Amino acid sequence: YVQGVGLRYKAKCIAEHLNLTGYVQNEYDGSVTLAVEGRRDTIENMLETLSSQRYIEFDSINYKTVPAEGGY
């Protein structure tokens, strides 16, 4: 789960800055789905930057690696 103000907006800004593509959306159960396509180290950089934001807190992160589709 993620608690924070402006998470989707901040994720979008960071992703654009790092030339990543994807989407972020709120789920009905209160969790947030963040699908990002790009190099693993760049995605890790994005997550580190997001988690260092003052009003954003990650309770946990579950992820899986899938082949890039290039569809975002």
mmCIF file of N, CA and C in Angstrom:
data_model
loop_
_atom_site.group_PDB
_atom_site.id
_atom_site.type_symbol
_atom_site.label_atom_id
_atom_site.label_comp_id
_atom_site.label_asym_id
_atom_site.label_seq_id
_atom_site.Cartn_x
_atom_site.Cartn_y
_atom_site.Cartn_z
ATOM 1 N N TYR A 1 0.832 -1.191 0.000
ATOM 2 C CA TYR A 1 0.000 0.000 0.000
ATOM 3 C C TYR A 1 0.866 1.239 0.000
ATOM 4 N N VAL A 2 0.336 2.278 -0.554
ATOM 5 C CA VAL A 2 1.049 3.549 -0.606
ATOM 6 C C VAL A 2 0.175 4.602 0.016
ATOM 7 N N GLN A 3 0.763 5.416 0.839
ATOM 8 C CA GLN A 3 0.057 6.557 1.399
ATOM 9 C C GLN A 3 0.825 7.785 0.992
ATOM 10 N N GLY A 4 0.149 8.729 0.385
ATOM 11 C CA GLY A 4 0.881 9.925 0.024
ATOM 12 C C GLY A 4 0.057 10.891 -0.785
ATOM 13 N N VAL A 5 0.508 12.111 -0.748
ATOM 14 C CA VAL A 5 -0.133 13.178 -1.497
ATOM 15 C C VAL A 5 0.634 13.365 -2.793
ATOM 16 N N GLY A 6 -0.065 13.264 -3.906
ATOM 17 C CA GLY A 6 0.558 13.539 -5.186
ATOM 18 C C GLY A 6 1.418 12.414 -5.741
ATOM 19 N N LEU A 7 1.192 11.199 -5.277
ATOM 20 C CA LEU A 7 2.024 10.085 -5.746
ATOM 21 C C LEU A 7 1.954 9.918 -7.255
ATOM 22 N N ARG A 8 0.751 9.890 -7.811
ATOM 23 C CA ARG A 8 0.631 9.672 -9.258
ATOM 24 C C ARG A 8 1.305 10.783 -10.041
ATOM 25 N N TYR A 9 1.087 12.025 -9.618
ATOM 26 C CA TYR A 9 1.696 13.165 -10.312
ATOM 27 C C TYR A 9 3.222 13.104 -10.207
ATOM 28 N N LYS A 10 3.734 12.844 -9.012
ATOM 29 C CA LYS A 10 5.180 12.799 -8.815
ATOM 30 C C LYS A 10 5.798 11.645 -9.602
ATOM 31 N N ALA A 11 5.117 10.486 -9.624
ATOM 32 C CA ALA A 11 5.606 9.339 -10.398
ATOM 33 C C ALA A 11 5.694 9.704 -11.876
ATOM 34 N N LYS A 12 4.688 10.401 -12.375
ATOM 35 C CA LYS A 12 4.676 10.823 -13.779
ATOM 36 C C LYS A 12 5.859 11.758 -14.075
ATOM 37 N N CYS A 13 6.079 12.725 -13.206
ATOM 38 C CA CYS A 13 7.174 13.680 -13.415
ATOM 39 C C CYS A 13 8.535 12.989 -13.397
ATOM 40 N N ILE A 14 8.742 12.104 -12.427
ATOM 41 C CA ILE A 14 10.022 11.399 -12.326
ATOM 42 C C ILE A 14 10.222 10.491 -13.535
ATOM 43 N N ALA A 15 9.175 9.777 -13.927
ATOM 44 C CA ALA A 15 9.266 8.876 -15.081
ATOM 45 C C ALA A 15 9.620 9.654 -16.351
ATOM 46 N N GLU A 16 8.976 10.782 -16.551
ATOM 47 C CA GLU A 16 9.279 11.595 -17.731
ATOM 48 C C GLU A 16 10.728 12.063 -17.700
ATOM 49 N N HIS A 17 11.184 12.496 -16.530
ATOM 50 C CA HIS A 17 12.563 12.966 -16.389
ATOM 51 C C HIS A 17 13.568 11.852 -16.705
ATOM 52 N N LEU A 18 13.228 10.616 -16.334
ATOM 53 C CA LEU A 18 14.121 9.478 -16.552
ATOM 54 C C LEU A 18 13.861 8.741 -17.863
ATOM 55 N N ASN A 19 12.956 9.291 -18.685
ATOM 56 C CA ASN A 19 12.585 8.681 -19.965
ATOM 57 C C ASN A 19 12.015 7.272 -19.808
ATOM 58 N N LEU A 20 11.212 7.074 -18.765
ATOM 59 C CA LEU A 20 10.521 5.808 -18.545
ATOM 60 C C LEU A 20 9.084 5.946 -19.026
ATOM 61 N N THR A 21 8.477 4.849 -19.379
ATOM 62 C CA THR A 21 7.081 4.858 -19.780
ATOM 63 C C THR A 21 6.298 3.906 -18.893
ATOM 64 N N GLY A 22 4.981 4.086 -18.864
ATOM 65 C CA GLY A 22 4.139 3.206 -18.065
ATOM 66 C C GLY A 22 2.917 3.927 -17.556
ATOM 67 N N TYR A 23 2.399 3.437 -16.439
ATOM 68 C CA TYR A 23 1.226 4.065 -15.833
ATOM 69 C C TYR A 23 1.213 3.798 -14.338
ATOM 70 N N VAL A 24 0.433 4.600 -13.627
ATOM 71 C CA VAL A 24 0.211 4.419 -12.193
ATOM 72 C C VAL A 24 -1.270 4.626 -11.943
ATOM 73 N N GLN A 25 -1.849 3.752 -11.126
ATOM 74 C CA GLN A 25 -3.282 3.877 -10.847
ATOM 75 C C GLN A 25 -3.608 3.396 -9.446
ATOM 76 N N ASN A 26 -4.623 4.011 -8.853
ATOM 77 C CA ASN A 26 -5.130 3.592 -7.558
ATOM 78 C C ASN A 26 -6.017 2.370 -7.746
ATOM 79 N N GLU A 27 -5.926 1.435 -6.805
ATOM 80 C CA GLU A 27 -6.757 0.236 -6.841
ATOM 81 C C GLU A 27 -7.853 0.337 -5.783
ATOM 82 N N TYR A 28 -8.918 -0.435 -5.955
ATOM 83 C CA TYR A 28 -10.050 -0.400 -5.032
ATOM 84 C C TYR A 28 -9.685 -0.795 -3.605
ATOM 85 N N ASP A 29 -8.660 -1.631 -3.449
ATOM 86 C CA ASP A 29 -8.277 -2.085 -2.108
ATOM 87 C C ASP A 29 -7.339 -1.115 -1.393
ATOM 88 N N GLY A 30 -7.066 0.030 -2.007
ATOM 89 C CA GLY A 30 -6.202 1.030 -1.400
ATOM 90 C C GLY A 30 -4.755 0.949 -1.854
ATOM 91 N N SER A 31 -4.417 -0.085 -2.595
ATOM 92 C CA SER A 31 -3.062 -0.203 -3.109
ATOM 93 C C SER A 31 -2.917 0.636 -4.379
ATOM 94 N N VAL A 32 -1.714 0.727 -4.858
ATOM 95 C CA VAL A 32 -1.419 1.474 -6.079
ATOM 96 C C VAL A 32 -0.628 0.561 -7.002
ATOM 97 N N THR A 33 -1.016 0.526 -8.267
ATOM 98 C CA THR A 33 -0.270 -0.217 -9.275
ATOM 99 C C THR A 33 0.568 0.764 -10.070
ATOM 100 N N LEU A 34 1.847 0.450 -10.168
ATOM 101 C CA LEU A 34 2.784 1.245 -10.950
ATOM 102 C C LEU A 34 3.451 0.299 -11.933
ATOM 103 N N ALA A 35 3.147 0.461 -13.212
ATOM 104 C CA ALA A 35 3.753 -0.356 -14.261
ATOM 105 C C ALA A 35 4.725 0.540 -15.018
ATOM 106 N N VAL A 36 5.990 0.143 -15.020
ATOM 107 C CA VAL A 36 7.026 0.984 -15.614
ATOM 108 C C VAL A 36 7.847 0.148 -16.571
ATOM 109 N N GLU A 37 8.149 0.731 -17.715
ATOM 110 C CA GLU A 37 8.967 0.059 -18.709
ATOM 111 C C GLU A 37 10.253 0.844 -18.914
ATOM 112 N N GLY A 38 11.380 0.143 -18.793
ATOM 113 C CA GLY A 38 12.675 0.778 -18.981
ATOM 114 C C GLY A 38 13.767 -0.100 -18.406
ATOM 115 N N ARG A 39 14.959 0.453 -18.331
ATOM 116 C CA ARG A 39 16.089 -0.288 -17.769
ATOM 117 C C ARG A 39 15.899 -0.478 -16.273
ATOM 118 N N ARG A 40 16.289 -1.636 -15.784
ATOM 119 C CA ARG A 40 16.097 -1.966 -14.369
ATOM 120 C C ARG A 40 16.730 -0.913 -13.449
ATOM 121 N N ASP A 41 17.963 -0.488 -13.720
ATOM 122 C CA ASP A 41 18.621 0.487 -12.851
ATOM 123 C C ASP A 41 17.904 1.830 -12.866
ATOM 124 N N THR A 42 17.326 2.199 -13.996
ATOM 125 C CA THR A 42 16.581 3.454 -14.088
ATOM 126 C C THR A 42 15.273 3.351 -13.300
ATOM 127 N N ILE A 43 14.619 2.200 -13.372
ATOM 128 C CA ILE A 43 13.386 1.983 -12.609
ATOM 129 C C ILE A 43 13.692 2.004 -11.108
ATOM 130 N N GLU A 44 14.789 1.376 -10.712
ATOM 131 C CA GLU A 44 15.183 1.397 -9.298
ATOM 132 C C GLU A 44 15.462 2.821 -8.842
ATOM 133 N N ASN A 45 16.070 3.613 -9.707
ATOM 134 C CA ASN A 45 16.319 5.025 -9.416
ATOM 135 C C ASN A 45 14.989 5.750 -9.202
ATOM 136 N N MET A 46 14.017 5.468 -10.045
ATOM 137 C CA MET A 46 12.696 6.088 -9.907
ATOM 138 C C MET A 46 12.061 5.741 -8.553
ATOM 139 N N LEU A 47 12.114 4.467 -8.182
ATOM 140 C CA LEU A 47 11.525 4.036 -6.912
ATOM 141 C C LEU A 47 12.239 4.667 -5.722
ATOM 142 N N GLU A 48 13.554 4.767 -5.787
ATOM 143 C CA GLU A 48 14.314 5.421 -4.715
ATOM 144 C C GLU A 48 13.940 6.896 -4.600
ATOM 145 N N THR A 49 13.810 7.549 -5.744
ATOM 146 C CA THR A 49 13.440 8.962 -5.749
ATOM 147 C C THR A 49 12.040 9.151 -5.193
ATOM 148 N N LEU A 50 11.107 8.290 -5.595
ATOM 149 C CA LEU A 50 9.744 8.374 -5.072
ATOM 150 C C LEU A 50 9.713 8.167 -3.563
ATOM 151 N N SER A 51 10.423 7.168 -3.092
ATOM 152 C CA SER A 51 10.376 6.852 -1.665
ATOM 153 C C SER A 51 11.064 7.903 -0.809
ATOM 154 N N SER A 52 11.893 8.745 -1.411
ATOM 155 C CA SER A 52 12.564 9.799 -0.652
ATOM 156 C C SER A 52 11.726 11.078 -0.566
ATOM 157 N N GLN A 53 10.582 11.101 -1.216
ATOM 158 C CA GLN A 53 9.725 12.282 -1.191
ATOM 159 C C GLN A 53 9.111 12.461 0.197
ATOM 160 N N ARG A 54 8.946 13.663 0.582
ATOM 161 C CA ARG A 54 8.499 14.007 1.935
ATOM 162 C C ARG A 54 7.139 13.422 2.294
ATOM 163 N N TYR A 55 6.183 13.434 1.403
ATOM 164 C CA TYR A 55 4.813 13.020 1.723
ATOM 165 C C TYR A 55 4.429 11.674 1.130
ATOM 166 N N ILE A 56 5.391 10.899 0.679
ATOM 167 C CA ILE A 56 5.096 9.602 0.077
ATOM 168 C C ILE A 56 5.764 8.515 0.911
ATOM 169 N N GLU A 57 4.981 7.506 1.267
ATOM 170 C CA GLU A 57 5.512 6.402 2.079
ATOM 171 C C GLU A 57 5.048 5.073 1.510
ATOM 172 N N PHE A 58 5.971 4.171 1.282
ATOM 173 C CA PHE A 58 5.663 2.828 0.803
ATOM 174 C C PHE A 58 5.622 1.891 2.000
ATOM 175 N N ASP A 59 4.516 1.173 2.170
ATOM 176 C CA ASP A 59 4.455 0.130 3.200
ATOM 177 C C ASP A 59 5.173 -1.120 2.717
ATOM 178 N N SER A 60 5.002 -1.441 1.456
ATOM 179 C CA SER A 60 5.682 -2.582 0.853
ATOM 180 C C SER A 60 5.685 -2.401 -0.651
ATOM 181 N N ILE A 61 6.595 -3.118 -1.293
ATOM 182 C CA ILE A 61 6.678 -3.104 -2.753
ATOM 183 C C ILE A 61 6.735 -4.547 -3.221
ATOM 184 N N ASN A 62 5.814 -4.902 -4.084
ATOM 185 C CA ASN A 62 5.830 -6.205 -4.739
ATOM 186 C C ASN A 62 6.043 -5.946 -6.214
ATOM 187 N N TYR A 63 6.973 -6.644 -6.818
ATOM 188 C CA TYR A 63 7.227 -6.397 -8.230
ATOM 189 C C TYR A 63 7.494 -7.695 -8.961
ATOM 190 N N LYS A 64 7.330 -7.601 -10.262
ATOM 191 C CA LYS A 64 7.698 -8.718 -11.113
ATOM 192 C C LYS A 64 8.285 -8.165 -12.397
ATOM 193 N N THR A 65 9.204 -8.884 -12.953
ATOM 194 C CA THR A 65 9.855 -8.496 -14.195
ATOM 195 C C THR A 65 9.192 -9.264 -15.339
ATOM 196 N N VAL A 66 8.792 -8.528 -16.350
ATOM 197 C CA VAL A 66 8.177 -9.133 -17.530
ATOM 198 C C VAL A 66 8.883 -8.574 -18.766
ATOM 199 N N PRO A 67 8.816 -9.288 -19.880
ATOM 200 C CA PRO A 67 9.428 -8.768 -21.110
ATOM 201 C C PRO A 67 8.817 -7.435 -21.512
ATOM 202 N N ALA A 68 9.649 -6.523 -21.972
ATOM 203 C CA ALA A 68 9.171 -5.214 -22.415
ATOM 204 C C ALA A 68 8.273 -5.363 -23.630
ATOM 205 N N GLU A 69 7.173 -4.641 -23.595
ATOM 206 C CA GLU A 69 6.217 -4.679 -24.698
ATOM 207 C C GLU A 69 6.337 -3.475 -25.616
ATOM 208 N N GLY A 70 6.833 -2.371 -25.089
ATOM 209 C CA GLY A 70 6.939 -1.152 -25.874
ATOM 210 C C GLY A 70 5.586 -0.546 -26.188
ATOM 211 N N GLY A 71 4.573 -0.884 -25.393
ATOM 212 C CA GLY A 71 3.221 -0.430 -25.686
ATOM 213 C C GLY A 71 2.749 0.767 -24.887
ATOM 214 N N TYR A 72 3.615 1.373 -24.084
ATOM 215 C CA TYR A 72 3.159 2.510 -23.272
ATOM 216 C C TYR A 72 3.411 3.803 -23.968
#
